[in-house]
Amino acid sequence: MMEQKGRIFLILVAMVFHGTESFSDDDGPLVLDYYKQKCPLLEEIVSHNVEVAVFKDPRMAASLLRLHFHDCFVMVTLSLSLSSFEKRGGPSWDVWLGRRDSLQASFSGANQFIPAPNSSLEALISNFKQQGLDIGDLVALSGSHTIGKARCLNFRQRLYDVNFRGQYELYDKYRRYTSFRRILQSICPKSGRNNDLSPLDFMTPARFDNHYYVNLLQGKGLLISDNVLVTQDHEGEILKKVWDYATDEKLFFASFANSMVKMGNIKPITGNQGEIRKNCRFVNT
């Protein structure tokens, strides 16, 4: 089943790459109608297939969001169209196109720039700042964890680290965190079962909505990097945004779409600065 989902995903990506290598040698900025002249139906075809895949499996939406996030941060720049998550209740936004893949890839670079699931708030803010993103972008883009799943390996520390538990329980007046932790411990023991999955949002796991922020306020964020938005925000700026998004889904959607566009324009590689890879995993030979 997982192999089948992987093939579908690769097909969607390949549809964007195939036949586009000679579209343009310009080194200009990203544009909305990059494929309009040479392949006018490309965006429509990709958007349709993305919508179908997302409708069939909510994990595909999470995978596409994660791919876009990782590629923009590490600058291995796939020309992937993320045009709509409306099939899962989410917003839509215009996608600026024309990215090229870099001529090199770095595993260590990926580990350096991609925020870890146990990151502190200070580390998250610093990481986003390095990419030209501010605290508002951090809070809005964290909302992508309203959909998808995470491995036990990535949230085990959140369950068994005594220091973290003690820190969060200061905010747990109604014992919500303690009860939720017991549920998660049944999925993720102290050792083993590293690949067992838990929804990032237990309440509406297959829907893109603002429930992620409600979870944070109730002590039910899955990852440490989720919960620190509330527990380590001593100034109160982030907590205010969390409350705003928890009570106003339209505001969250608008902020999320704006931040996605902003993230998509992080140091894009265009024209002959890079290439369009025939195989996503390898530089062309």
mmCIF file of C-alpha atoms in Angstrom:
data_model
loop_
_atom_site.group_PDB
_atom_site.id
_atom_site.type_symbol
_atom_site.label_atom_id
_atom_site.label_comp_id
_atom_site.label_asym_id
_atom_site.label_seq_id
_atom_site.Cartn_x
_atom_site.Cartn_y
_atom_site.Cartn_z
ATOM 1 C CA MET A 1 0.000 0.000 0.000
ATOM 2 C CA MET A 2 2.796 2.401 0.900
ATOM 3 C CA GLU A 3 4.609 1.554 -2.348
ATOM 4 C CA GLN A 4 1.462 2.396 -4.301
ATOM 5 C CA LYS A 5 1.122 5.767 -2.571
ATOM 6 C CA GLY A 6 4.788 6.448 -3.294
ATOM 7 C CA ARG A 7 4.296 5.715 -6.991
ATOM 8 C CA ILE A 8 1.314 8.082 -7.157
ATOM 9 C CA PHE A 9 3.369 10.789 -5.518
ATOM 10 C CA LEU A 10 6.296 10.325 -7.900
ATOM 11 C CA ILE A 11 3.944 10.410 -10.865
ATOM 12 C CA LEU A 12 2.594 13.776 -9.751
ATOM 13 C CA VAL A 13 6.096 15.157 -9.421
ATOM 14 C CA ALA A 14 7.185 13.674 -12.746
ATOM 15 C CA MET A 15 4.247 15.331 -14.486
ATOM 16 C CA VAL A 16 5.688 18.683 -13.525
ATOM 17 C CA PHE A 17 9.216 17.834 -14.625
ATOM 18 C CA HIS A 18 8.625 15.987 -17.902
ATOM 19 C CA GLY A 19 9.419 17.983 -20.977
ATOM 20 C CA THR A 20 10.116 21.264 -19.210
ATOM 21 C CA GLU A 21 13.886 21.329 -19.187
ATOM 22 C CA SER A 22 14.134 23.638 -22.200
ATOM 23 C CA PHE A 23 11.244 25.927 -21.276
ATOM 24 C CA SER A 24 13.403 28.868 -20.327
ATOM 25 C CA ASP A 25 17.009 29.779 -19.746
ATOM 26 C CA ASP A 26 16.099 33.086 -18.131
ATOM 27 C CA ASP A 27 17.502 33.879 -14.715
ATOM 28 C CA GLY A 28 14.499 35.987 -13.818
ATOM 29 C CA PRO A 29 12.259 35.763 -10.764
ATOM 30 C CA LEU A 30 9.492 33.222 -10.245
ATOM 31 C CA VAL A 31 6.269 33.970 -12.111
ATOM 32 C CA LEU A 32 2.677 32.793 -11.962
ATOM 33 C CA ASP A 33 2.346 31.811 -15.639
ATOM 34 C CA TYR A 34 5.740 30.189 -16.198
ATOM 35 C CA TYR A 35 4.321 27.312 -18.278
ATOM 36 C CA LYS A 36 1.624 29.314 -20.081
ATOM 37 C CA GLN A 37 3.243 29.400 -23.531
ATOM 38 C CA LYS A 38 5.014 26.042 -23.843
ATOM 39 C CA CYS A 39 2.609 23.853 -21.855
ATOM 40 C CA PRO A 40 -0.578 25.780 -21.064
ATOM 41 C CA LEU A 41 -2.431 22.786 -19.557
ATOM 42 C CA LEU A 42 0.369 21.687 -17.248
ATOM 43 C CA GLU A 43 -0.832 23.497 -14.135
ATOM 44 C CA GLU A 44 -4.392 22.315 -14.687
ATOM 45 C CA ILE A 45 -3.270 18.702 -15.115
ATOM 46 C CA VAL A 46 -1.051 18.762 -12.042
ATOM 47 C CA SER A 47 -3.642 20.565 -9.920
ATOM 48 C CA HIS A 48 -6.314 18.044 -10.862
ATOM 49 C CA ASN A 49 -4.141 15.058 -10.016
ATOM 50 C CA VAL A 50 -2.985 16.620 -6.752
ATOM 51 C CA GLU A 51 -6.609 17.244 -5.773
ATOM 52 C CA VAL A 52 -7.555 13.641 -6.573
ATOM 53 C CA ALA A 53 -4.621 12.255 -4.574
ATOM 54 C CA VAL A 54 -5.332 14.536 -1.600
ATOM 55 C CA PHE A 55 -9.007 13.611 -1.656
ATOM 56 C CA LYS A 56 -8.185 9.892 -1.622
ATOM 57 C CA ASP A 57 -5.570 10.078 1.116
ATOM 58 C CA PRO A 58 -5.057 12.980 3.555
ATOM 59 C CA ARG A 59 -1.465 11.874 4.086
ATOM 60 C CA MET A 60 -0.740 13.012 0.545
ATOM 61 C CA ALA A 61 -1.588 16.585 1.558
ATOM 62 C CA ALA A 62 0.799 16.359 4.482
ATOM 63 C CA SER A 63 3.501 14.878 2.234
ATOM 64 C CA LEU A 64 3.162 17.680 -0.306
ATOM 65 C CA LEU A 65 3.328 20.350 2.388
ATOM 66 C CA ARG A 66 6.371 18.701 3.937
ATOM 67 C CA LEU A 67 8.095 18.395 0.566
ATOM 68 C CA HIS A 68 7.532 22.062 -0.214
ATOM 69 C CA PHE A 69 8.732 23.092 3.252
ATOM 70 C CA HIS A 70 11.886 20.979 3.119
ATOM 71 C CA ASP A 71 12.824 21.946 -0.417
ATOM 72 C CA CYS A 72 12.463 25.662 0.216
ATOM 73 C CA PHE A 73 14.555 25.496 3.395
ATOM 74 C CA VAL A 74 17.333 23.330 1.882
ATOM 75 C CA MET A 75 17.113 24.911 -1.554
ATOM 76 C CA VAL A 76 16.825 21.589 -3.430
ATOM 77 C CA THR A 77 14.099 23.286 -5.383
ATOM 78 C CA LEU A 78 11.421 21.109 -6.937
ATOM 79 C CA SER A 79 9.056 22.815 -9.380
ATOM 80 C CA LEU A 80 6.016 21.365 -7.662
ATOM 81 C CA SER A 81 2.593 22.998 -7.897
ATOM 82 C CA LEU A 82 0.795 23.130 -4.531
ATOM 83 C CA SER A 83 -2.323 24.768 -5.818
ATOM 84 C CA SER A 84 -5.109 23.640 -3.498
ATOM 85 C CA PHE A 85 -5.932 21.786 -0.308
ATOM 86 C CA GLU A 86 -9.613 22.665 -0.512
ATOM 87 C CA LYS A 87 -10.472 18.955 -0.862
ATOM 88 C CA ARG A 88 -9.370 18.572 2.758
ATOM 89 C CA GLY A 89 -10.909 21.841 3.918
ATOM 90 C CA GLY A 90 -7.826 24.000 3.545
ATOM 91 C CA PRO A 91 -7.039 27.235 1.693
ATOM 92 C CA SER A 92 -5.759 27.733 -1.827
ATOM 93 C CA TRP A 93 -3.088 30.127 -3.037
ATOM 94 C CA ASP A 94 -1.287 31.140 -6.210
ATOM 95 C CA VAL A 95 1.957 29.243 -6.762
ATOM 96 C CA TRP A 96 4.909 31.112 -8.225
ATOM 97 C CA LEU A 97 6.708 28.847 -10.678
ATOM 98 C CA GLY A 98 10.041 28.565 -12.450
ATOM 99 C CA ARG A 99 12.212 26.968 -9.770
ATOM 100 C CA ARG A 100 15.115 24.781 -10.791
ATOM 101 C CA ASP A 101 16.789 22.012 -8.829
ATOM 102 C CA SER A 102 20.185 22.780 -7.367
ATOM 103 C CA LEU A 103 23.268 21.096 -8.781
ATOM 104 C CA GLN A 104 24.151 19.602 -5.420
ATOM 105 C CA ALA A 105 22.350 18.117 -2.454
ATOM 106 C CA SER A 106 23.566 17.931 1.116
ATOM 107 C CA PHE A 107 22.256 15.532 3.755
ATOM 108 C CA SER A 108 24.118 17.449 6.460
ATOM 109 C CA GLY A 109 22.690 20.684 5.088
ATOM 110 C CA ALA A 110 19.192 19.279 5.326
ATOM 111 C CA ASN A 111 19.764 18.336 8.958
ATOM 112 C CA GLN A 112 21.183 21.786 9.640
ATOM 113 C CA PHE A 113 18.346 23.834 8.170
ATOM 114 C CA ILE A 114 15.255 21.699 8.788
ATOM 115 C CA PRO A 115 13.844 22.240 12.303
ATOM 116 C CA ALA A 116 13.986 19.112 14.461
ATOM 117 C CA PRO A 117 10.794 17.790 16.116
ATOM 118 C CA ASN A 118 12.333 18.503 19.535
ATOM 119 C CA SER A 119 13.494 22.050 18.723
ATOM 120 C CA SER A 120 13.229 24.772 21.337
ATOM 121 C CA LEU A 121 11.323 27.948 20.518
ATOM 122 C CA GLU A 122 14.589 29.872 20.363
ATOM 123 C CA ALA A 123 15.979 27.391 17.836
ATOM 124 C CA LEU A 124 12.803 27.559 15.730
ATOM 125 C CA ILE A 125 12.832 31.349 15.630
ATOM 126 C CA SER A 126 16.519 31.368 14.688
ATOM 127 C CA ASN A 127 16.013 28.712 12.029
ATOM 128 C CA PHE A 128 13.164 30.593 10.385
ATOM 129 C CA LYS A 129 15.025 33.909 10.622
ATOM 130 C CA GLN A 130 17.941 32.419 8.675
ATOM 131 C CA GLN A 131 15.504 31.848 5.829
ATOM 132 C CA GLY A 132 14.025 35.345 5.944
ATOM 133 C CA LEU A 133 10.892 34.217 7.785
ATOM 134 C CA ASP A 134 9.610 35.912 10.920
ATOM 135 C CA ILE A 135 7.669 34.811 14.008
ATOM 136 C CA GLY A 136 4.371 35.313 12.196
ATOM 137 C CA ASP A 137 5.497 32.879 9.488
ATOM 138 C CA LEU A 138 6.643 30.396 12.123
ATOM 139 C CA VAL A 139 3.264 30.336 13.855
ATOM 140 C CA ALA A 140 1.260 30.222 10.621
ATOM 141 C CA LEU A 141 3.354 27.523 8.929
ATOM 142 C CA SER A 142 3.352 25.396 12.085
ATOM 143 C CA GLY A 143 -0.365 25.085 11.427
ATOM 144 C CA SER A 144 0.447 22.601 8.659
ATOM 145 C CA HIS A 145 0.582 20.079 11.512
ATOM 146 C CA THR A 146 -3.183 20.115 11.463
ATOM 147 C CA ILE A 147 -2.933 17.203 9.038
ATOM 148 C CA GLY A 148 -0.654 14.195 8.678
ATOM 149 C CA LYS A 149 1.095 11.801 11.060
ATOM 150 C CA ALA A 150 4.398 11.537 12.899
ATOM 151 C CA ARG A 151 6.536 8.556 13.868
ATOM 152 C CA CYS A 152 6.890 7.473 17.468
ATOM 153 C CA LEU A 153 10.611 8.197 17.169
ATOM 154 C CA ASN A 154 9.828 11.878 16.643
ATOM 155 C CA PHE A 155 7.545 12.391 19.640
ATOM 156 C CA ARG A 156 8.907 9.903 22.217
ATOM 157 C CA GLN A 157 10.933 12.575 24.026
ATOM 158 C CA ARG A 158 7.752 14.610 24.427
ATOM 159 C CA LEU A 159 6.284 11.715 26.438
ATOM 160 C CA TYR A 160 9.162 10.516 28.602
ATOM 161 C CA ASP A 161 11.448 13.517 29.112
ATOM 162 C CA VAL A 162 10.813 14.495 32.760
ATOM 163 C CA ASN A 163 12.026 18.064 32.246
ATOM 164 C CA PHE A 164 9.667 18.626 29.344
ATOM 165 C CA ARG A 165 6.714 17.090 31.167
ATOM 166 C CA GLY A 166 7.276 19.244 34.216
ATOM 167 C CA GLN A 167 7.531 22.353 32.077
ATOM 168 C CA TYR A 168 4.284 21.715 30.264
ATOM 169 C CA GLU A 169 2.289 20.683 33.317
ATOM 170 C CA LEU A 170 2.560 24.262 34.583
ATOM 171 C CA TYR A 171 -0.056 25.021 31.919
ATOM 172 C CA ASP A 172 -2.112 21.874 32.525
ATOM 173 C CA LYS A 173 -4.695 23.062 35.047
ATOM 174 C CA TYR A 174 -7.319 20.556 33.889
ATOM 175 C CA ARG A 175 -4.966 17.560 33.532
ATOM 176 C CA ARG A 176 -5.549 17.481 29.797
ATOM 177 C CA TYR A 177 -1.891 16.955 29.053
ATOM 178 C CA THR A 178 -1.578 14.064 31.522
ATOM 179 C CA SER A 179 -4.533 12.202 29.992
ATOM 180 C CA PHE A 180 -3.360 12.853 26.453
ATOM 181 C CA ARG A 181 0.142 11.669 27.330
ATOM 182 C CA ARG A 182 -1.240 8.314 28.476
ATOM 183 C CA ILE A 183 -3.000 7.861 25.146
ATOM 184 C CA LEU A 184 0.232 8.593 23.296
ATOM 185 C CA GLN A 185 2.210 6.231 25.538
ATOM 186 C CA SER A 186 -0.087 3.401 24.440
ATOM 187 C CA ILE A 187 1.074 4.115 20.879
ATOM 188 C CA CYS A 188 4.704 4.883 21.616
ATOM 189 C CA PRO A 189 6.468 2.953 24.430
ATOM 190 C CA LYS A 190 9.797 3.970 25.945
ATOM 191 C CA SER A 191 11.630 1.776 23.470
ATOM 192 C CA GLY A 192 10.789 0.039 20.212
ATOM 193 C CA ARG A 193 7.961 0.618 17.728
ATOM 194 C CA ASN A 194 9.837 3.622 16.348
ATOM 195 C CA ASN A 195 7.838 3.668 13.135
ATOM 196 C CA ASP A 196 4.379 3.466 14.690
ATOM 197 C CA LEU A 197 2.349 6.515 13.698
ATOM 198 C CA SER A 198 0.192 8.996 15.560
ATOM 199 C CA PRO A 199 -1.967 11.709 13.983
ATOM 200 C CA LEU A 200 -0.598 15.199 14.449
ATOM 201 C CA ASP A 201 -4.178 16.208 15.219
ATOM 202 C CA PHE A 202 -6.293 13.576 16.987
ATOM 203 C CA MET A 203 -9.554 15.533 16.671
ATOM 204 C CA THR A 204 -9.679 16.080 12.886
ATOM 205 C CA PRO A 205 -6.717 14.101 11.490
ATOM 206 C CA ALA A 206 -7.924 14.074 7.868
ATOM 207 C CA ARG A 207 -9.014 17.700 7.659
ATOM 208 C CA PHE A 208 -7.000 20.862 7.139
ATOM 209 C CA ASP A 209 -8.436 23.263 9.710
ATOM 210 C CA ASN A 210 -7.418 25.423 12.671
ATOM 211 C CA HIS A 211 -7.737 22.662 15.263
ATOM 212 C CA TYR A 212 -3.949 22.490 15.600
ATOM 213 C CA TYR A 213 -4.050 25.729 17.581
ATOM 214 C CA VAL A 214 -6.904 24.498 19.755
ATOM 215 C CA ASN A 215 -4.742 21.459 20.502
ATOM 216 C CA LEU A 216 -1.844 23.659 21.609
ATOM 217 C CA LEU A 217 -4.042 25.550 24.038
ATOM 218 C CA GLN A 218 -5.280 22.251 25.482
ATOM 219 C CA GLY A 219 -1.834 20.696 25.854
ATOM 220 C CA LYS A 220 -2.369 18.313 22.955
ATOM 221 C CA GLY A 221 0.359 19.262 20.507
ATOM 222 C CA LEU A 222 2.099 16.073 19.364
ATOM 223 C CA LEU A 223 5.676 17.292 18.922
ATOM 224 C CA ILE A 224 7.875 19.211 21.316
ATOM 225 C CA SER A 225 8.378 21.786 18.560
ATOM 226 C CA ASP A 226 4.607 22.297 18.548
ATOM 227 C CA ASN A 227 4.179 22.742 22.278
ATOM 228 C CA VAL A 228 7.058 25.189 22.744
ATOM 229 C CA LEU A 229 5.018 27.779 20.837
ATOM 230 C CA VAL A 230 2.958 28.027 24.019
ATOM 231 C CA THR A 231 5.245 26.905 26.826
ATOM 232 C CA GLN A 232 8.354 28.916 25.930
ATOM 233 C CA ASP A 233 6.712 32.117 24.695
ATOM 234 C CA HIS A 234 7.573 34.377 27.611
ATOM 235 C CA GLU A 235 6.704 37.574 25.730
ATOM 236 C CA GLY A 236 3.190 36.449 24.844
ATOM 237 C CA GLU A 237 3.395 37.471 21.161
ATOM 238 C CA ILE A 238 3.138 33.915 19.864
ATOM 239 C CA LEU A 239 0.484 32.881 22.351
ATOM 240 C CA LYS A 240 -1.702 35.740 21.120
ATOM 241 C CA LYS A 241 -1.373 34.512 17.535
ATOM 242 C CA VAL A 242 -2.208 30.958 18.641
ATOM 243 C CA TRP A 243 -5.390 32.251 20.283
ATOM 244 C CA ASP A 244 -6.235 34.320 17.199
ATOM 245 C CA TYR A 245 -5.903 31.329 14.877
ATOM 246 C CA ALA A 246 -7.722 28.998 17.285
ATOM 247 C CA THR A 247 -10.742 31.307 17.260
ATOM 248 C CA ASP A 248 -10.640 32.509 13.646
ATOM 249 C CA GLU A 249 -10.028 29.850 10.989
ATOM 250 C CA LYS A 250 -10.279 32.332 8.103
ATOM 251 C CA LEU A 251 -7.514 34.411 9.633
ATOM 252 C CA PHE A 252 -5.325 31.316 9.931
ATOM 253 C CA PHE A 253 -5.988 30.304 6.321
ATOM 254 C CA ALA A 254 -5.096 33.780 5.031
ATOM 255 C CA SER A 255 -1.894 33.908 7.092
ATOM 256 C CA PHE A 256 -0.927 30.366 6.107
ATOM 257 C CA ALA A 257 -1.371 31.074 2.376
ATOM 258 C CA ASN A 258 0.690 34.280 2.614
ATOM 259 C CA SER A 259 3.492 32.504 4.466
ATOM 260 C CA MET A 260 3.484 29.610 1.980
ATOM 261 C CA VAL A 261 3.998 32.071 -0.883
ATOM 262 C CA LYS A 262 6.727 33.826 1.089
ATOM 263 C CA MET A 263 8.447 30.526 1.844
ATOM 264 C CA GLY A 264 8.205 29.514 -1.805
ATOM 265 C CA ASN A 265 10.329 32.532 -2.707
ATOM 266 C CA ILE A 266 13.273 31.669 -0.455
ATOM 267 C CA LYS A 267 16.402 32.079 -2.607
ATOM 268 C CA PRO A 268 14.910 30.432 -5.717
ATOM 269 C CA ILE A 269 17.231 28.925 -8.288
ATOM 270 C CA THR A 270 16.095 29.888 -11.778
ATOM 271 C CA GLY A 271 17.229 29.624 -15.387
ATOM 272 C CA ASN A 272 20.640 28.112 -16.011
ATOM 273 C CA GLN A 273 21.686 28.426 -12.368
ATOM 274 C CA GLY A 274 20.322 24.922 -11.803
ATOM 275 C CA GLU A 275 18.577 22.129 -13.666
ATOM 276 C CA ILE A 276 15.365 20.136 -13.762
ATOM 277 C CA ARG A 277 16.301 16.703 -12.516
ATOM 278 C CA LYS A 278 15.186 13.662 -14.451
ATOM 279 C CA ASN A 279 15.408 11.702 -11.208
ATOM 280 C CA CYS A 280 14.549 13.693 -8.088
ATOM 281 C CA ARG A 281 17.203 11.869 -6.042
ATOM 282 C CA PHE A 282 20.171 12.488 -8.329
ATOM 283 C CA VAL A 283 21.809 15.318 -10.232
ATOM 284 C CA ASN A 284 21.539 14.823 -14.004
ATOM 285 C CA THR A 285 24.535 13.139 -15.624
#
